[in-house]
Structures are given as C-alpha cells and as structure tokens.
Amino acid sequence: MIGKKYQNLFYTAILFAGILFFWTSEVNAGIVAAYPKFPDTPLSSTYTMTVDGQNVPVSTYQGHSFVWFAFSGTANVKVTVNATVSSHQLSPRSYNIPTSVSGSDISFTLNQPRKLVLRKVNGMSEELFIFADAPESGVPTLGSSGVFNGASSVQSAIDSASSYPGGGVAYLPAGSYSGATMKSNVNLYLAPGAVLRGLTVRSTTNSKITGRGYYCCAKMQVYYNTNFHIHDIVIVASPTTALRTGFMLNSGVHNIKIITGRTFDGMDTEGVFNYIIEDSFIWSGDDNIAVGSGAGDVDFRKPSNTDGLIIRNNVLKHTATGRNVALFGGHIGHQYVRNVLVENNNGISSETPVEIQAGNGAPLLSGFTIRNNHFEDIRGKYLGIHSMDFFAWGGCGNGSISH
C-alpha cells in the first residue's frame, strides 16, 4: 500500500517535471523568425544584429536602418556598430530597457514585443528601427481549402478568395508582385519575403491584409470600406503619404510599420467611424498621423465626419516639421470630429506631439481624451489647441473645440 502511494507520487513528480520543462522551454524559446531584408535597398554598413546568436538582416532606407524579427519568451539582442560605442540611446525611454556596451556591441533583453529606435549612437544621424514582433498566429497554408496561390496572378487569387463560400485567402509567397484590386471577403496574406507594389482598396466588406511581408513603392489608398483591417505588414518607400484611409466603418490598422521619412504624412485618415490605429510604428517627415487632413480622394470638398477613433500603443517617430498626432477640423465638408482617444503612445522627436485645430466655422471638435502618452525630444510646444483659418486648404473662418 505504501509502495503504491510512493509510486503514484513518483509518477506525479515526473509528470510535473515534464510540464515544467515544456513551460520553461516555451518561455525561453527566443527568436522564431528572422524576416528577410527589404530587397530594394542594400544591407546596412553601420549596424549588424543577432538575436539569440542568430543573424537578423538589417535593411536600409532614407539614411536609416531597420530590422524585423519575431520571438517568444525572451530574446537576447546584440547590435554591433561599425565603431566602438561611446554613446547611445534606446527609445522609447519610457520602456526603461537596460542596455550594456562592450566595445562595438550594444546588448539588451526583450521579454515582450516591442518597437524600438536605437539612436544617438556616437552622435550619428543614422538610427536603427527594431521591430520585435510576437510569432504569427493563424498562418494560412497553401493547399488548404479556401487558400489560393497568388504567385502567378495576385488578381486571380483575390477573385477566387472573394468567391469562395464564406471568404478565402489570397496567399502571396515570397516574391515581387505588381498591383491588384481588393475585393470583399478576402484575407490578402503577404508571406515573409513577399513584396506587393500597389493595391486598390475601395468599397469592400469584411476584408483584410495580413502577414509579414512588405508593401512598397506606392501609396496605399483605402476608401469606402466596412470591416477592413491591416495587420503586421511593413509599408515602406511610399513616394507620398504612405497610407490614406477614408469613409471607413468598423475598421483599423494593427501592428503595422510605416517607414517613409519623406516630407509627407505617415498616415492620413478622415471620415471614419469606429476606427482604431494601434500597436504600430510610423516614421515620417510630416505628421505621423493626421486626422482630417483633407488629402487625396478624401479632400475638403466632401463630407467627412469622424466619430469614434482610437489611437493607442503606437511608437511615432518624427524627423522634420509636423506632429506625432494631428487632429484637424477645417474643411468644407466637416461637421464634426468627435470621440477621439489618444492614449499610451510614445513619440520620439516631434515639433508638437499632439495638435488640435478647428476651422471653417461649422466644424466642432469634441470629446477628445489624451492620456498616458510619452514624448521625448520635443522641439516646439507640448500640445497645440487652435481655432484657426484654413483658407489655404479651401475652407474659411474658425471652428470650435470643446471637452
């Protein structure tokens, strides 16, 4: 009887040890994917990087570098600079991630997904954008029902996915693809190494763009859509504002990375209801996020009210003039911009972190909540609130701001 009791205890201990080993292995899993470099530009000659000893390619664009990987548990990151490191800063500083320096190496450990900027390294202007994502979940598999290979024709894959009962997946494997037109009930999946060079997204329902690929070299204009979402991708090298969205319902962007750096906005949005911009990174020369810019197809001649907008948990990097977040209400079609929440964002360098501007007499900007945001290297005022004349953009007179 006693022997059986101890035998059960022994087996229980073995089971517990196995569970504990599995759990600790998962917690300390480290890097699970090093995503391919952006193919249009060379590797960085300033920075190299390893995560848990595995090399991660460092791409370049517009005088800066960026790197992209996924991990689980913890990740030990080592950045090697092409010179002995005498000074550096890892931003956002609000994350309080400790670093150590040994010669030309800067090391730190991550225990959750982060978007970081390694800057002010030896006084250099070239910065390193670090995109450390969680592993992908729900990755579609080629050959599965409802998953259509877009390697030979992106449009054919989109058409087939849209016609599939309940909606399907248009899967783009690694490779370069020209533009196409999005349709309803489609998950357009960009696999790691896929580069999509143009897409028209207009008047769709229940569609999304997902994956760990690149969208490049063309602005993305997303208008008149319901339940349209963009997840995870990198948008890079746009010749103008990288992403413009307008007249959207129950839609949003999640964990995207916009790298433009030019003297244009990163993302403009106007005329949206129940829209969210979250967990994303934007580097641009003008406003990182402009609400009510009146640009592109969503111009100041069209009614474009906004109600229910959330901007949260983003890292916003700014280099020229403009704002991390700009909230405008100054065009002929406006009646209101209201119920806007801006929270838990990190701004890295800005002329003005948040600016609210009302114009054109009629527009009412109301119901704004701005809380728990962190900004560093502010070049101008902390917060701008104005009632002003937008005549240069086609409006006239002043509006009002409340709450």
PDB file of N, CA, C and O in Angstrom, residues 118-178:
ATOM      1  N   LEU A 118      17.060  52.614 -31.875  1.00  0.00           N
ATOM      2  CA  LEU A 118      18.397  52.818 -31.339  1.00  0.00           C
ATOM      3  C   LEU A 118      18.957  54.069 -32.003  1.00  0.00           C
ATOM      4  O   LEU A 118      19.120  54.119 -33.223  1.00  0.00           O
ATOM      5  N   ARG A 119      19.257  55.089 -31.205  1.00  0.00           N
ATOM      6  CA  ARG A 119      19.579  56.401 -31.754  1.00  0.00           C
ATOM      7  C   ARG A 119      20.711  57.047 -30.970  1.00  0.00           C
ATOM      8  O   ARG A 119      21.117  56.571 -29.924  1.00  0.00           O
ATOM      9  N   LYS A 120      21.205  58.136 -31.544  1.00  0.00           N
ATOM     10  CA  LYS A 120      22.285  58.906 -30.929  1.00  0.00           C
ATOM     11  C   LYS A 120      23.509  58.029 -30.644  1.00  0.00           C
ATOM     12  O   LYS A 120      24.185  58.185 -29.620  1.00  0.00           O
ATOM     13  N   VAL A 121      23.758  57.091 -31.542  1.00  0.00           N
ATOM     14  CA  VAL A 121      24.923  56.224 -31.391  1.00  0.00           C
ATOM     15  C   VAL A 121      26.158  56.980 -31.866  1.00  0.00           C
ATOM     16  O   VAL A 121      26.291  57.307 -33.044  1.00  0.00           O
ATOM     17  N   ASN A 122      27.014  57.293 -30.944  1.00  0.00           N
ATOM     18  CA  ASN A 122      28.239  58.063 -31.240  1.00  0.00           C
ATOM     19  C   ASN A 122      27.936  59.372 -31.973  1.00  0.00           C
ATOM     20  O   ASN A 122      28.760  59.864 -32.749  1.00  0.00           O
ATOM     21  N   GLY A 123      26.735  59.906 -31.745  1.00  0.00           N
ATOM     22  CA  GLY A 123      26.360  61.154 -32.398  1.00  0.00           C
ATOM     23  C   GLY A 123      25.973  60.996 -33.851  1.00  0.00           C
ATOM     24  O   GLY A 123      25.761  62.006 -34.549  1.00  0.00           O
ATOM     25  N   MET A 124      25.852  59.772 -34.360  1.00  0.00           N
ATOM     26  CA  MET A 124      25.487  59.552 -35.759  1.00  0.00           C
ATOM     27  C   MET A 124      24.022  59.890 -36.010  1.00  0.00           C
ATOM     28  O   MET A 124      23.187  59.736 -35.127  1.00  0.00           O
ATOM     29  N   SER A 125      23.728  60.309 -37.234  1.00  0.00           N
ATOM     30  CA  SER A 125      22.337  60.581 -37.609  1.00  0.00           C
ATOM     31  C   SER A 125      21.600  59.293 -37.969  1.00  0.00           C
ATOM     32  O   SER A 125      20.368  59.224 -37.864  1.00  0.00           O
ATOM     33  N   GLU A 126      22.304  58.258 -38.395  1.00  0.00           N
ATOM     34  CA  GLU A 126      21.649  57.009 -38.786  1.00  0.00           C
ATOM     35  C   GLU A 126      21.134  56.280 -37.553  1.00  0.00           C
ATOM     36  O   GLU A 126      21.886  55.971 -36.634  1.00  0.00           O
ATOM     37  N   GLU A 127      19.852  55.992 -37.565  1.00  0.00           N
ATOM     38  CA  GLU A 127      19.213  55.287 -36.466  1.00  0.00           C
ATOM     39  C   GLU A 127      18.813  53.883 -36.904  1.00  0.00           C
ATOM     40  O   GLU A 127      18.720  53.592 -38.109  1.00  0.00           O
ATOM     41  N   LEU A 128      18.577  53.021 -35.937  1.00  0.00           N
ATOM     42  CA  LEU A 128      18.167  51.653 -36.214  1.00  0.00           C
ATOM     43  C   LEU A 128      16.773  51.432 -35.637  1.00  0.00           C
ATOM     44  O   LEU A 128      16.574  51.520 -34.422  1.00  0.00           O
ATOM     45  N   PHE A 129      15.797  51.147 -36.509  1.00  0.00           N
ATOM     46  CA  PHE A 129      14.442  50.822 -36.090  1.00  0.00           C
ATOM     47  C   PHE A 129      14.364  49.305 -35.885  1.00  0.00           C
ATOM     48  O   PHE A 129      14.711  48.534 -36.794  1.00  0.00           O
ATOM     49  N   ILE A 130      13.909  48.898 -34.722  1.00  0.00           N
ATOM     50  CA  ILE A 130      13.879  47.488 -34.358  1.00  0.00           C
ATOM     51  C   ILE A 130      12.427  47.064 -34.172  1.00  0.00           C
ATOM     52  O   ILE A 130      11.735  47.566 -33.282  1.00  0.00           O
ATOM     53  N   PHE A 131      11.965  46.146 -35.010  1.00  0.00           N
ATOM     54  CA  PHE A 131      10.596  45.641 -34.942  1.00  0.00           C
ATOM     55  C   PHE A 131      10.643  44.207 -34.416  1.00  0.00           C
ATOM     56  O   PHE A 131      10.992  43.273 -35.154  1.00  0.00           O
ATOM     57  N   ALA A 132      10.320  44.049 -33.154  1.00  0.00           N
ATOM     58  CA  ALA A 132      10.353  42.743 -32.492  1.00  0.00           C
ATOM     59  C   ALA A 132       8.919  42.297 -32.265  1.00  0.00           C
ATOM     60  O   ALA A 132       8.265  42.738 -31.312  1.00  0.00           O
ATOM     61  N   ASP A 133       8.415  41.433 -33.123  1.00  0.00           N
ATOM     62  CA  ASP A 133       7.020  41.008 -33.096  1.00  0.00           C
ATOM     63  C   ASP A 133       6.844  39.703 -32.327  1.00  0.00           C
ATOM     64  O   ASP A 133       7.792  38.932 -32.135  1.00  0.00           O
ATOM     65  N   ALA A 134       5.605  39.448 -31.940  1.00  0.00           N
ATOM     66  CA  ALA A 134       5.230  38.123 -31.472  1.00  0.00           C
ATOM     67  C   ALA A 134       5.158  37.187 -32.676  1.00  0.00           C
ATOM     68  O   ALA A 134       5.034  37.634 -33.821  1.00  0.00           O
ATOM     69  N   PRO A 135       5.231  35.882 -32.459  1.00  0.00           N
ATOM     70  CA  PRO A 135       5.088  34.948 -33.582  1.00  0.00           C
ATOM     71  C   PRO A 135       3.729  35.104 -34.250  1.00  0.00           C
ATOM     72  O   PRO A 135       2.743  35.491 -33.619  1.00  0.00           O
ATOM     73  N   GLU A 136       3.686  34.807 -35.538  1.00  0.00           N
ATOM     74  CA  GLU A 136       2.407  34.818 -36.251  1.00  0.00           C
ATOM     75  C   GLU A 136       1.488  33.723 -35.709  1.00  0.00           C
ATOM     76  O   GLU A 136       1.939  32.660 -35.301  1.00  0.00           O
ATOM     77  N   SER A 137       0.223  34.010 -35.748  1.00  0.00           N
ATOM     78  CA  SER A 137      -0.778  33.002 -35.388  1.00  0.00           C
ATOM     79  C   SER A 137      -1.786  32.897 -36.522  1.00  0.00           C
ATOM     80  O   SER A 137      -2.020  33.866 -37.258  1.00  0.00           O
ATOM     81  N   GLY A 138      -2.366  31.739 -36.672  1.00  0.00           N
ATOM     82  CA  GLY A 138      -3.365  31.537 -37.715  1.00  0.00           C
ATOM     83  C   GLY A 138      -2.819  31.694 -39.111  1.00  0.00           C
ATOM     84  O   GLY A 138      -3.528  32.197 -40.007  1.00  0.00           O
ATOM     85  N   VAL A 139      -1.572  31.283 -39.339  1.00  0.00           N
ATOM     86  CA  VAL A 139      -0.952  31.438 -40.659  1.00  0.00           C
ATOM     87  C   VAL A 139      -1.621  30.491 -41.651  1.00  0.00           C
ATOM     88  O   VAL A 139      -1.704  29.276 -41.408  1.00  0.00           O
ATOM     89  N   PRO A 140      -2.118  31.002 -42.778  1.00  0.00           N
ATOM     90  CA  PRO A 140      -2.742  30.114 -43.767  1.00  0.00           C
ATOM     91  C   PRO A 140      -1.709  29.195 -44.416  1.00  0.00           C
ATOM     92  O   PRO A 140      -0.519  29.505 -44.463  1.00  0.00           O
ATOM     93  N   THR A 141      -2.171  28.087 -44.923  1.00  0.00           N
ATOM     94  CA  THR A 141      -1.306  27.090 -45.546  1.00  0.00           C
ATOM     95  C   THR A 141      -1.717  26.874 -46.989  1.00  0.00           C
ATOM     96  O   THR A 141      -2.889  26.568 -47.265  1.00  0.00           O
ATOM     97  N   LEU A 142      -0.757  27.037 -47.893  1.00  0.00           N
ATOM     98  CA  LEU A 142      -1.052  26.760 -49.299  1.00  0.00           C
ATOM     99  C   LEU A 142      -1.477  25.313 -49.463  1.00  0.00           C
ATOM    100  O   LEU A 142      -0.902  24.399 -48.862  1.00  0.00           O
ATOM    101  N   GLY A 143      -2.487  25.106 -50.277  1.00  0.00           N
ATOM    102  CA  GLY A 143      -3.022  23.768 -50.478  1.00  0.00           C
ATOM    103  C   GLY A 143      -4.246  23.489 -49.642  1.00  0.00           C
ATOM    104  O   GLY A 143      -4.972  22.519 -49.913  1.00  0.00           O
ATOM    105  N   SER A 144      -4.479  24.317 -48.612  1.00  0.00           N
ATOM    106  CA  SER A 144      -5.672  24.141 -47.798  1.00  0.00           C
ATOM    107  C   SER A 144      -6.897  24.691 -48.526  1.00  0.00           C
ATOM    108  O   SER A 144      -6.785  25.543 -49.418  1.00  0.00           O
ATOM    109  N   SER A 145      -8.052  24.230 -48.126  1.00  0.00           N
ATOM    110  CA  SER A 145      -9.290  24.700 -48.742  1.00  0.00           C
ATOM    111  C   SER A 145      -9.439  26.201 -48.533  1.00  0.00           C
ATOM    112  O   SER A 145      -9.225  26.709 -47.428  1.00  0.00           O
ATOM    113  N   GLY A 146      -9.797  26.899 -49.584  1.00  0.00           N
ATOM    114  CA  GLY A 146     -10.031  28.330 -49.497  1.00  0.00           C
ATOM    115  C   GLY A 146      -8.783  29.177 -49.532  1.00  0.00           C
ATOM    116  O   GLY A 146      -8.870  30.403 -49.391  1.00  0.00           O
ATOM    117  N   VAL A 147      -7.604  28.575 -49.713  1.00  0.00           N
ATOM    118  CA  VAL A 147      -6.342  29.321 -49.803  1.00  0.00           C
ATOM    119  C   VAL A 147      -5.853  29.259 -51.248  1.00  0.00           C
ATOM    120  O   VAL A 147      -5.597  28.166 -51.774  1.00  0.00           O
ATOM    121  N   PHE A 148      -5.703  30.417 -51.866  1.00  0.00           N
ATOM    122  CA  PHE A 148      -5.404  30.477 -53.297  1.00  0.00           C
ATOM    123  C   PHE A 148      -4.043  31.132 -53.516  1.00  0.00           C
ATOM    124  O   PHE A 148      -3.759  32.204 -52.976  1.00  0.00           O
ATOM    125  N   ASN A 149      -3.221  30.485 -54.305  1.00  0.00           N
ATOM    126  CA  ASN A 149      -1.843  30.916 -54.552  1.00  0.00           C
ATOM    127  C   ASN A 149      -1.825  32.072 -55.536  1.00  0.00           C
ATOM    128  O   ASN A 149      -2.275  31.930 -56.677  1.00  0.00           O
ATOM    129  N   GLY A 150      -1.278  33.205 -55.102  1.00  0.00           N
ATOM    130  CA  GLY A 150      -1.208  34.372 -55.964  1.00  0.00           C
ATOM    131  C   GLY A 150       0.126  34.553 -56.657  1.00  0.00           C
ATOM    132  O   GLY A 150       0.405  35.629 -57.200  1.00  0.00           O
ATOM    133  N   ALA A 151       0.970  33.502 -56.668  1.00  0.00           N
ATOM    134  CA  ALA A 151       2.310  33.642 -57.235  1.00  0.00           C
ATOM    135  C   ALA A 151       2.281  34.029 -58.707  1.00  0.00           C
ATOM    136  O   ALA A 151       3.111  34.815 -59.174  1.00  0.00           O
ATOM    137  N   SER A 152       1.336  33.481 -59.457  1.00  0.00           N
ATOM    138  CA  SER A 152       1.270  33.790 -60.887  1.00  0.00           C
ATOM    139  C   SER A 152       0.340  34.949 -61.197  1.00  0.00           C
ATOM    140  O   SER A 152       0.514  35.649 -62.198  1.00  0.00           O
ATOM    141  N   SER A 153      -0.664  35.176 -60.345  1.00  0.00           N
ATOM    142  CA  SER A 153      -1.591  36.287 -60.552  1.00  0.00           C
ATOM    143  C   SER A 153      -2.233  36.679 -59.234  1.00  0.00           C
ATOM    144  O   SER A 153      -3.043  35.915 -58.693  1.00  0.00           O
ATOM    145  N   VAL A 154      -1.880  37.848 -58.740  1.00  0.00           N
ATOM    146  CA  VAL A 154      -2.469  38.334 -57.493  1.00  0.00           C
ATOM    147  C   VAL A 154      -3.974  38.516 -57.663  1.00  0.00           C
ATOM    148  O   VAL A 154      -4.769  38.124 -56.805  1.00  0.00           O
ATOM    149  N   GLN A 155      -4.368  39.086 -58.794  1.00  0.00           N
ATOM    150  CA  GLN A 155      -5.780  39.375 -59.002  1.00  0.00           C
ATOM    151  C   GLN A 155      -6.611  38.109 -59.079  1.00  0.00           C
ATOM    152  O   GLN A 155      -7.713  38.034 -58.523  1.00  0.00           O
ATOM    153  N   SER A 156      -6.089  37.085 -59.734  1.00  0.00           N
ATOM    154  CA  SER A 156      -6.839  35.824 -59.815  1.00  0.00           C
ATOM    155  C   SER A 156      -7.038  35.216 -58.434  1.00  0.00           C
ATOM    156  O   SER A 156      -8.108  34.676 -58.121  1.00  0.00           O
ATOM    157  N   ALA A 157      -6.000  35.294 -57.605  1.00  0.00           N
ATOM    158  CA  ALA A 157      -6.118  34.755 -56.241  1.00  0.00           C
ATOM    159  C   ALA A 157      -7.146  35.543 -55.437  1.00  0.00           C
ATOM    160  O   ALA A 157      -7.942  34.962 -54.687  1.00  0.00           O
ATOM    161  N   ILE A 158      -7.146  36.861 -55.574  1.00  0.00           N
ATOM    162  CA  ILE A 158      -8.130  37.688 -54.880  1.00  0.00           C
ATOM    163  C   ILE A 158      -9.540  37.366 -55.360  1.00  0.00           C
ATOM    164  O   ILE A 158     -10.472  37.211 -54.553  1.00  0.00           O
ATOM    165  N   ASP A 159      -9.707  37.240 -56.667  1.00  0.00           N
ATOM    166  CA  ASP A 159     -11.029  36.920 -57.225  1.00  0.00           C
ATOM    167  C   ASP A 159     -11.535  35.585 -56.699  1.00  0.00           C
ATOM    168  O   ASP A 159     -12.706  35.450 -56.312  1.00  0.00           O
ATOM    169  N   SER A 160     -10.656  34.589 -56.674  1.00  0.00           N
ATOM    170  CA  SER A 160     -11.063  33.255 -56.209  1.00  0.00           C
ATOM    171  C   SER A 160     -11.399  33.272 -54.724  1.00  0.00           C
ATOM    172  O   SER A 160     -12.369  32.646 -54.285  1.00  0.00           O
ATOM    173  N   ALA A 161     -10.585  33.976 -53.937  1.00  0.00           N
ATOM    174  CA  ALA A 161     -10.841  34.050 -52.496  1.00  0.00           C
ATOM    175  C   ALA A 161     -12.159  34.754 -52.210  1.00  0.00           C
ATOM    176  O   ALA A 161     -12.916  34.360 -51.315  1.00  0.00           O
ATOM    177  N   SER A 162     -12.457  35.800 -52.966  1.00  0.00           N
ATOM    178  CA  SER A 162     -13.694  36.546 -52.766  1.00  0.00           C
ATOM    179  C   SER A 162     -14.918  35.692 -53.090  1.00  0.00           C
ATOM    180  O   SER A 162     -15.966  35.826 -52.453  1.00  0.00           O
ATOM    181  N   SER A 163     -14.784  34.796 -54.082  1.00  0.00           N
ATOM    182  CA  SER A 163     -15.904  33.950 -54.500  1.00  0.00           C
ATOM    183  C   SER A 163     -16.064  32.708 -53.637  1.00  0.00           C
ATOM    184  O   SER A 163     -17.093  32.026 -53.715  1.00  0.00           O
ATOM    185  N   TYR A 164     -15.064  32.402 -52.826  1.00  0.00           N
ATOM    186  CA  TYR A 164     -15.114  31.191 -52.009  1.00  0.00           C
ATOM    187  C   TYR A 164     -16.178  31.361 -50.916  1.00  0.00           C
ATOM    188  O   TYR A 164     -16.268  32.421 -50.289  1.00  0.00           O
ATOM    189  N   PRO A 165     -17.007  30.341 -50.683  1.00  0.00           N
ATOM    190  CA  PRO A 165     -18.071  30.470 -49.667  1.00  0.00           C
ATOM    191  C   PRO A 165     -17.525  30.885 -48.307  1.00  0.00           C
ATOM    192  O   PRO A 165     -16.632  30.226 -47.758  1.00  0.00           O
ATOM    193  N   GLY A 166     -18.016  31.982 -47.796  1.00  0.00           N
ATOM    194  CA  GLY A 166     -17.551  32.498 -46.517  1.00  0.00           C
ATOM    195  C   GLY A 166     -16.269  33.297 -46.596  1.00  0.00           C
ATOM    196  O   GLY A 166     -15.804  33.826 -45.579  1.00  0.00           O
ATOM    197  N   GLY A 167     -15.677  33.406 -47.764  1.00  0.00           N
ATOM    198  CA  GLY A 167     -14.446  34.167 -47.941  1.00  0.00           C
ATOM    199  C   GLY A 167     -13.216  33.279 -47.882  1.00  0.00           C
ATOM    200  O   GLY A 167     -13.212  32.233 -47.231  1.00  0.00           O
ATOM    201  N   GLY A 168     -12.156  33.699 -48.557  1.00  0.00           N
ATOM    202  CA  GLY A 168     -10.953  32.891 -48.612  1.00  0.00           C
ATOM    203  C   GLY A 168      -9.699  33.728 -48.470  1.00  0.00           C
ATOM    204  O   GLY A 168      -9.748  34.922 -48.148  1.00  0.00           O
ATOM    205  N   VAL A 169      -8.553  33.082 -48.734  1.00  0.00           N
ATOM    206  CA  VAL A 169      -7.244  33.694 -48.571  1.00  0.00           C
ATOM    207  C   VAL A 169      -6.562  33.791 -49.930  1.00  0.00           C
ATOM    208  O   VAL A 169      -6.471  32.790 -50.661  1.00  0.00           O
ATOM    209  N   ALA A 170      -6.083  34.977 -50.261  1.00  0.00           N
ATOM    210  CA  ALA A 170      -5.196  35.158 -51.404  1.00  0.00           C
ATOM    211  C   ALA A 170      -3.775  35.195 -50.853  1.00  0.00           C
ATOM    212  O   ALA A 170      -3.401  36.150 -50.163  1.00  0.00           O
ATOM    213  N   TYR A 171      -3.005  34.158 -51.118  1.00  0.00           N
ATOM    214  CA  TYR A 171      -1.708  33.940 -50.479  1.00  0.00           C
ATOM    215  C   TYR A 171      -0.592  34.339 -51.453  1.00  0.00           C
ATOM    216  O   TYR A 171      -0.490  33.776 -52.541  1.00  0.00           O
ATOM    217  N   LEU A 172       0.251  35.307 -51.009  1.00  0.00           N
ATOM    218  CA  LEU A 172       1.389  35.715 -51.821  1.00  0.00           C
ATOM    219  C   LEU A 172       2.659  35.157 -51.193  1.00  0.00           C
ATOM    220  O   LEU A 172       3.092  35.628 -50.140  1.00  0.00           O
ATOM    221  N   PRO A 173       3.274  34.139 -51.816  1.00  0.00           N
ATOM    222  CA  PRO A 173       4.550  33.640 -51.300  1.00  0.00           C
ATOM    223  C   PRO A 173       5.648  34.682 -51.504  1.00  0.00           C
ATOM    224  O   PRO A 173       5.423  35.749 -52.089  1.00  0.00           O
ATOM    225  N   ALA A 174       6.841  34.389 -51.004  1.00  0.00           N
ATOM    226  CA  ALA A 174       7.972  35.289 -51.197  1.00  0.00           C
ATOM    227  C   ALA A 174       8.153  35.590 -52.680  1.00  0.00           C
ATOM    228  O   ALA A 174       8.078  34.700 -53.528  1.00  0.00           O
ATOM    229  N   GLY A 175       8.354  36.865 -52.993  1.00  0.00           N
ATOM    230  CA  GLY A 175       8.488  37.295 -54.375  1.00  0.00           C
ATOM    231  C   GLY A 175       7.975  38.704 -54.531  1.00  0.00           C
ATOM    232  O   GLY A 175       7.463  39.317 -53.585  1.00  0.00           O
ATOM    233  N   SER A 176       8.105  39.256 -55.731  1.00  0.00           N
ATOM    234  CA  SER A 176       7.679  40.628 -56.020  1.00  0.00           C
ATOM    235  C   SER A 176       6.428  40.606 -56.880  1.00  0.00           C
ATOM    236  O   SER A 176       6.348  39.844 -57.854  1.00  0.00           O
ATOM    237  N   TYR A 177       5.448  41.458 -56.522  1.00  0.00           N
ATOM    238  CA  TYR A 177       4.146  41.440 -57.183  1.00  0.00           C
ATOM    239  C   TYR A 177       3.697  42.846 -57.535  1.00  0.00           C
ATOM    240  O   TYR A 177       3.866  43.777 -56.735  1.00  0.00           O
ATOM    241  N   SER A 178       3.106  42.993 -58.715  1.00  0.00           N
ATOM    242  CA  SER A 178       2.530  44.274 -59.109  1.00  0.00           C
ATOM    243  C   SER A 178       1.149  44.414 -58.498  1.00  0.00           C
ATOM    244  O   SER A 178       0.632  43.493 -57.858  1.00  0.00           O
TER     245      SER A 178
END
